[in-house]
Amino acid sequence: MIKALLLRRMWLIRHRFMTTLAFMVLLPLMLHVSITMVMKNILVHSLGNVPYDIWVFPGIILLIAVSSTFAIIYRDLFDLRIHKKSFIPITMAPYSKSHLVMGFLTTSIIESLVYVIFAMGVLTLLISSPLPWMAYVLIPIFAFLYTFLLGNIMITFSVLTDRISTYLSISVIMFLFIIFGTGMLVEFDFYPKIIDTILSYNPLSIVLTQLRKILFDGSIQWEFLAIPIITSLVWTWLNGSLLKRRLKQ
Amino acid sequence: MEASITLKKVGKLVGDKTILASLTFGIERGSLVAVIGDNEAGKSMLLKVISGIEYQEYGHVFINGLDAQKRRLEVMSSIGFVPHEVDLDPWLTLEQNIQFMGKLYDIDTEILNTRMVQLARELHIVPYLKRMSGKISPGILKKGMVLRALIHDPEILIMDDPTAFMDAESYRHTWDLLLRLRGQKTILYVSQSLQEVEEAHDRILVLEDGRITLDGSLDKLLGSTFEFHQFQIEFEELSNDLFKALSKLPKVKNPSRIGNSIHFYGRERNVFFDVLNAASAAVMKDISVQKLGLQDLMDAKYAKDGIH
């Protein structure tokens, strides 16, 4: 099934190759110009004394992963479903709903990772000093974890919502939360203590915090990574049940 | 013959409304069954329930003897479904839509392509395969959907208005294929075209308010339910007295008048001679006798109230 879903994604990209290519090049450029170049003049260094453009690099990459995951999940599980285009035939294939959700997630993660790798290449040319080679291995791994969890959140919204206006509102709120509530652009230490504590235990934040820890401190708390992994696996199963209930299948 | 599809007391509710009410029937393997009925009769829902798109609230659907709800994964491979509305991905070519479905069912690429081309030839849609679905007319897309439903070679083909949006030629190509498959596959379809159903069926199910009110072949339905014929006699001048006199004849049913013509129903043909005798003094211009068709059967007045 995953092979079929991947093949379909490849066909879709091929049909709008120039748009995809523009997205892959322009999005990292735009984020660098509008976020990194501005913010590095304000914050200059992180609290751990890492130059801001280096510190924010993983956050920007994950933001790109978020954008592509949003687009893919929106199309496959919301747009095609509410407009009754090819979604029902997919659900009629002999797979369990959890298996289907896992299939959609896997394809969206794989596609997002392609964007991530491309964006890392583009952004590396723009930052003050390149990151250690290990960062180029670790960032995609953590981007996988991040999109695995985020994809599940978006699948829940996509399956529960039937109106575009509601979906758009949810997406905007989610985007704002991801940007400001998961430590993507600004460290949690800048927030009031209680907000810092609450936000830092959010599974999405844990992935990003641990990624930065290993990149800039050389340490990691593996036990913390279990939280997003377990949450994602349970959520995938729950999404399968939710899809089954929503479709009445 | 063995039943391919069996429904046992199947009930479906949408909100408080009963869409399907305790349906129990079986469909023989390899038969061609048409479902007809008024709008909101529950035809499309019946197809959705049988094909597993929506579960019933009550009862059981068995596909090849397997409970469709409990053994869904085994059952789904043997069903091909064509919905009423076009549901192909508009951003993929017609070929990619079909190939994607084939891949989803794990069909070997070579078999998939061979089958696709063969069916596309039969449906005369080969030139459209490489075109984006969003840019193809709905009639051609509907043929593509029939092809897509057959790509995994299902034993059961369920179609909601399979020839909707099609021109006469496409209609003929589609039915040529479906009639070739008759006997090999169980085919269940809904149609709004009574002429289509009259031409292609082994059995007709008439659905009314979620219940099957009639079940059988056209001859059986018309024979057992309405052994009526329609008669029409046009007079040079049909007086009120003559119309009243003819209307009072015991075997004349539901007489009506249109200008100088009397239109009525009769269970036996000899009612015609009774009328001719009674009207022998008047000058007749034209006469016609016609056996009732499916259209008459479906006419709400007769279907619900019968001929009085």
PDB file of C-alpha atoms in Angstrom, chain B residues 110-228:
ATOM      1  CA  GLU B 110       2.347  -6.403 -16.003  1.00  0.00           C
ATOM      2  CA  ILE B 111      -1.076  -7.891 -15.267  1.00  0.00           C
ATOM      3  CA  LEU B 112      -2.358  -4.467 -14.299  1.00  0.00           C
ATOM      4  CA  ASN B 113      -1.229  -2.813 -17.508  1.00  0.00           C
ATOM      5  CA  THR B 114      -2.465  -5.650 -19.717  1.00  0.00           C
ATOM      6  CA  ARG B 115      -5.854  -5.631 -18.020  1.00  0.00           C
ATOM      7  CA  MET B 116      -6.082  -1.863 -18.150  1.00  0.00           C
ATOM      8  CA  VAL B 117      -5.336  -1.667 -21.876  1.00  0.00           C
ATOM      9  CA  GLN B 118      -7.702  -4.531 -22.697  1.00  0.00           C
ATOM     10  CA  LEU B 119     -10.587  -2.978 -20.772  1.00  0.00           C
ATOM     11  CA  ALA B 120      -9.748   0.503 -22.083  1.00  0.00           C
ATOM     12  CA  ARG B 121      -9.992  -0.854 -25.624  1.00  0.00           C
ATOM     13  CA  GLU B 122     -13.367  -2.407 -24.907  1.00  0.00           C
ATOM     14  CA  LEU B 123     -14.574   0.863 -23.433  1.00  0.00           C
ATOM     15  CA  HIS B 124     -12.937   2.889 -26.206  1.00  0.00           C
ATOM     16  CA  ILE B 125     -11.034   5.164 -23.812  1.00  0.00           C
ATOM     17  CA  VAL B 126      -7.433   4.383 -24.814  1.00  0.00           C
ATOM     18  CA  PRO B 127      -6.853   7.930 -26.208  1.00  0.00           C
ATOM     19  CA  TYR B 128      -7.899   9.429 -22.870  1.00  0.00           C
ATOM     20  CA  LEU B 129      -5.640   7.366 -20.609  1.00  0.00           C
ATOM     21  CA  LYS B 130      -2.761   9.862 -20.646  1.00  0.00           C
ATOM     22  CA  ARG B 131      -4.964  12.895 -20.108  1.00  0.00           C
ATOM     23  CA  MET B 132      -5.484  14.583 -16.765  1.00  0.00           C
ATOM     24  CA  SER B 133      -8.769  13.436 -15.229  1.00  0.00           C
ATOM     25  CA  GLY B 134      -9.759  16.997 -14.441  1.00  0.00           C
ATOM     26  CA  LYS B 135      -9.787  17.762 -18.151  1.00  0.00           C
ATOM     27  CA  ILE B 136     -11.886  14.842 -19.385  1.00  0.00           C
ATOM     28  CA  SER B 137     -15.661  14.894 -19.843  1.00  0.00           C
ATOM     29  CA  PRO B 138     -17.728  13.154 -17.134  1.00  0.00           C
ATOM     30  CA  GLY B 139     -19.069  10.476 -19.516  1.00  0.00           C
ATOM     31  CA  ILE B 140     -15.538   9.305 -20.362  1.00  0.00           C
ATOM     32  CA  LEU B 141     -14.521   9.534 -16.713  1.00  0.00           C
ATOM     33  CA  LYS B 142     -17.440   7.328 -15.779  1.00  0.00           C
ATOM     34  CA  LYS B 143     -16.131   4.695 -18.185  1.00  0.00           C
ATOM     35  CA  GLY B 144     -12.736   5.140 -16.541  1.00  0.00           C
ATOM     36  CA  MET B 145     -14.396   4.509 -13.185  1.00  0.00           C
ATOM     37  CA  VAL B 146     -15.934   1.289 -14.466  1.00  0.00           C
ATOM     38  CA  LEU B 147     -12.451   0.264 -15.616  1.00  0.00           C
ATOM     39  CA  ARG B 148     -10.958   1.248 -12.256  1.00  0.00           C
ATOM     40  CA  ALA B 149     -13.546  -0.849 -10.419  1.00  0.00           C
ATOM     41  CA  LEU B 150     -12.619  -3.858 -12.563  1.00  0.00           C
ATOM     42  CA  ILE B 151      -8.846  -3.462 -12.364  1.00  0.00           C
ATOM     43  CA  HIS B 152      -8.444  -5.854  -9.408  1.00  0.00           C
ATOM     44  CA  ASP B 153     -10.755  -8.346 -11.097  1.00  0.00           C
ATOM     45  CA  PRO B 154     -13.427  -8.396  -8.389  1.00  0.00           C
ATOM     46  CA  GLU B 155     -16.073 -11.108  -8.300  1.00  0.00           C
ATOM     47  CA  ILE B 156     -18.761  -8.562  -7.523  1.00  0.00           C
ATOM     48  CA  LEU B 157     -19.274  -5.307  -9.376  1.00  0.00           C
ATOM     49  CA  ILE B 158     -21.525  -2.741  -7.744  1.00  0.00           C
ATOM     50  CA  MET B 159     -22.406   0.388  -9.716  1.00  0.00           C
ATOM     51  CA  ASP B 160     -24.471   3.453  -8.952  1.00  0.00           C
ATOM     52  CA  ASP B 161     -25.822   4.659 -12.271  1.00  0.00           C
ATOM     53  CA  PRO B 162     -22.984   3.193 -14.370  1.00  0.00           C
ATOM     54  CA  THR B 163     -23.913   5.032 -17.559  1.00  0.00           C
ATOM     55  CA  ALA B 164     -24.627   8.433 -16.009  1.00  0.00           C
ATOM     56  CA  PHE B 165     -23.316  11.344 -18.114  1.00  0.00           C
ATOM     57  CA  MET B 166     -22.676   9.030 -21.092  1.00  0.00           C
ATOM     58  CA  ASP B 167     -23.655   9.598 -24.707  1.00  0.00           C
ATOM     59  CA  ALA B 168     -25.309   6.831 -26.725  1.00  0.00           C
ATOM     60  CA  GLU B 169     -22.033   5.412 -27.996  1.00  0.00           C
ATOM     61  CA  SER B 170     -20.383   5.317 -24.576  1.00  0.00           C
ATOM     62  CA  TYR B 171     -23.544   3.760 -23.171  1.00  0.00           C
ATOM     63  CA  ARG B 172     -23.333   0.985 -25.765  1.00  0.00           C
ATOM     64  CA  HIS B 173     -19.618   0.349 -25.179  1.00  0.00           C
ATOM     65  CA  THR B 174     -20.140   0.162 -21.433  1.00  0.00           C
ATOM     66  CA  TRP B 175     -23.043  -2.236 -21.692  1.00  0.00           C
ATOM     67  CA  ASP B 176     -21.216  -4.369 -24.255  1.00  0.00           C
ATOM     68  CA  LEU B 177     -18.507  -4.868 -21.643  1.00  0.00           C
ATOM     69  CA  LEU B 178     -20.902  -5.401 -18.746  1.00  0.00           C
ATOM     70  CA  LEU B 179     -22.972  -7.896 -20.689  1.00  0.00           C
ATOM     71  CA  ARG B 180     -19.798  -9.770 -21.610  1.00  0.00           C
ATOM     72  CA  LEU B 181     -19.017 -10.004 -17.890  1.00  0.00           C
ATOM     73  CA  ARG B 182     -22.526 -11.215 -17.085  1.00  0.00           C
ATOM     74  CA  GLY B 183     -22.285 -14.726 -15.704  1.00  0.00           C
ATOM     75  CA  GLN B 184     -18.622 -14.299 -14.724  1.00  0.00           C
ATOM     76  CA  LYS B 185     -19.241 -11.571 -12.176  1.00  0.00           C
ATOM     77  CA  THR B 186     -22.157 -10.700  -9.973  1.00  0.00           C
ATOM     78  CA  ILE B 187     -23.307  -7.289 -11.153  1.00  0.00           C
ATOM     79  CA  LEU B 188     -25.569  -5.108  -9.049  1.00  0.00           C
ATOM     80  CA  TYR B 189     -26.458  -1.661 -10.276  1.00  0.00           C
ATOM     81  CA  VAL B 190     -28.780   1.241  -9.713  1.00  0.00           C
ATOM     82  CA  SER B 191     -30.164   3.159 -12.647  1.00  0.00           C
ATOM     83  CA  GLN B 192     -32.565   5.994 -13.193  1.00  0.00           C
ATOM     84  CA  SER B 193     -33.053   4.869 -16.777  1.00  0.00           C
ATOM     85  CA  LEU B 194     -35.879   2.348 -16.857  1.00  0.00           C
ATOM     86  CA  GLN B 195     -35.114   1.585 -20.473  1.00  0.00           C
ATOM     87  CA  GLU B 196     -31.579   0.611 -19.436  1.00  0.00           C
ATOM     88  CA  VAL B 197     -32.955  -1.677 -16.737  1.00  0.00           C
ATOM     89  CA  GLU B 198     -35.505  -3.227 -19.116  1.00  0.00           C
ATOM     90  CA  GLU B 199     -32.673  -4.045 -21.501  1.00  0.00           C
ATOM     91  CA  ALA B 200     -30.146  -5.367 -18.993  1.00  0.00           C
ATOM     92  CA  HIS B 201     -31.215  -7.454 -16.055  1.00  0.00           C
ATOM     93  CA  ASP B 202     -31.732 -10.945 -14.766  1.00  0.00           C
ATOM     94  CA  ARG B 203     -33.658  -9.539 -11.883  1.00  0.00           C
ATOM     95  CA  ILE B 204     -35.048  -6.184 -10.790  1.00  0.00           C
ATOM     96  CA  LEU B 205     -35.406  -4.988  -7.217  1.00  0.00           C
ATOM     97  CA  VAL B 206     -37.869  -2.158  -6.725  1.00  0.00           C
ATOM     98  CA  LEU B 207     -37.019  -0.184  -3.625  1.00  0.00           C
ATOM     99  CA  GLU B 208     -39.512   2.088  -1.942  1.00  0.00           C
ATOM    100  CA  ASP B 209     -38.881   3.879   1.344  1.00  0.00           C
ATOM    101  CA  GLY B 210     -36.049   1.506   2.171  1.00  0.00           C
ATOM    102  CA  ARG B 211     -38.115  -1.606   1.510  1.00  0.00           C
ATOM    103  CA  ILE B 212     -38.140  -3.962  -1.424  1.00  0.00           C
ATOM    104  CA  THR B 213     -41.648  -3.778  -2.812  1.00  0.00           C
ATOM    105  CA  LEU B 214     -41.083  -5.842  -5.941  1.00  0.00           C
ATOM    106  CA  ASP B 215     -38.473  -8.430  -6.800  1.00  0.00           C
ATOM    107  CA  GLY B 216     -38.114 -10.466  -9.974  1.00  0.00           C
ATOM    108  CA  SER B 217     -37.548 -10.285 -13.710  1.00  0.00           C
ATOM    109  CA  LEU B 218     -39.455  -7.708 -15.712  1.00  0.00           C
ATOM    110  CA  ASP B 219     -41.791 -10.337 -17.146  1.00  0.00           C
ATOM    111  CA  LYS B 220     -42.441 -11.718 -13.699  1.00  0.00           C
ATOM    112  CA  LEU B 221     -43.043  -8.284 -12.205  1.00  0.00           C
ATOM    113  CA  LEU B 222     -45.382  -7.205 -14.947  1.00  0.00           C
ATOM    114  CA  GLY B 223     -46.999 -10.612 -15.217  1.00  0.00           C
ATOM    115  CA  SER B 224     -47.726 -11.255 -11.593  1.00  0.00           C
ATOM    116  CA  THR B 225     -48.274  -7.736 -10.444  1.00  0.00           C
ATOM    117  CA  PHE B 226     -49.935  -6.017 -13.333  1.00  0.00           C
ATOM    118  CA  GLU B 227     -51.407  -8.187 -16.011  1.00  0.00           C
ATOM    119  CA  PHE B 228     -52.725  -4.998 -17.446  1.00  0.00           C
TER     120      PHE B 228
END
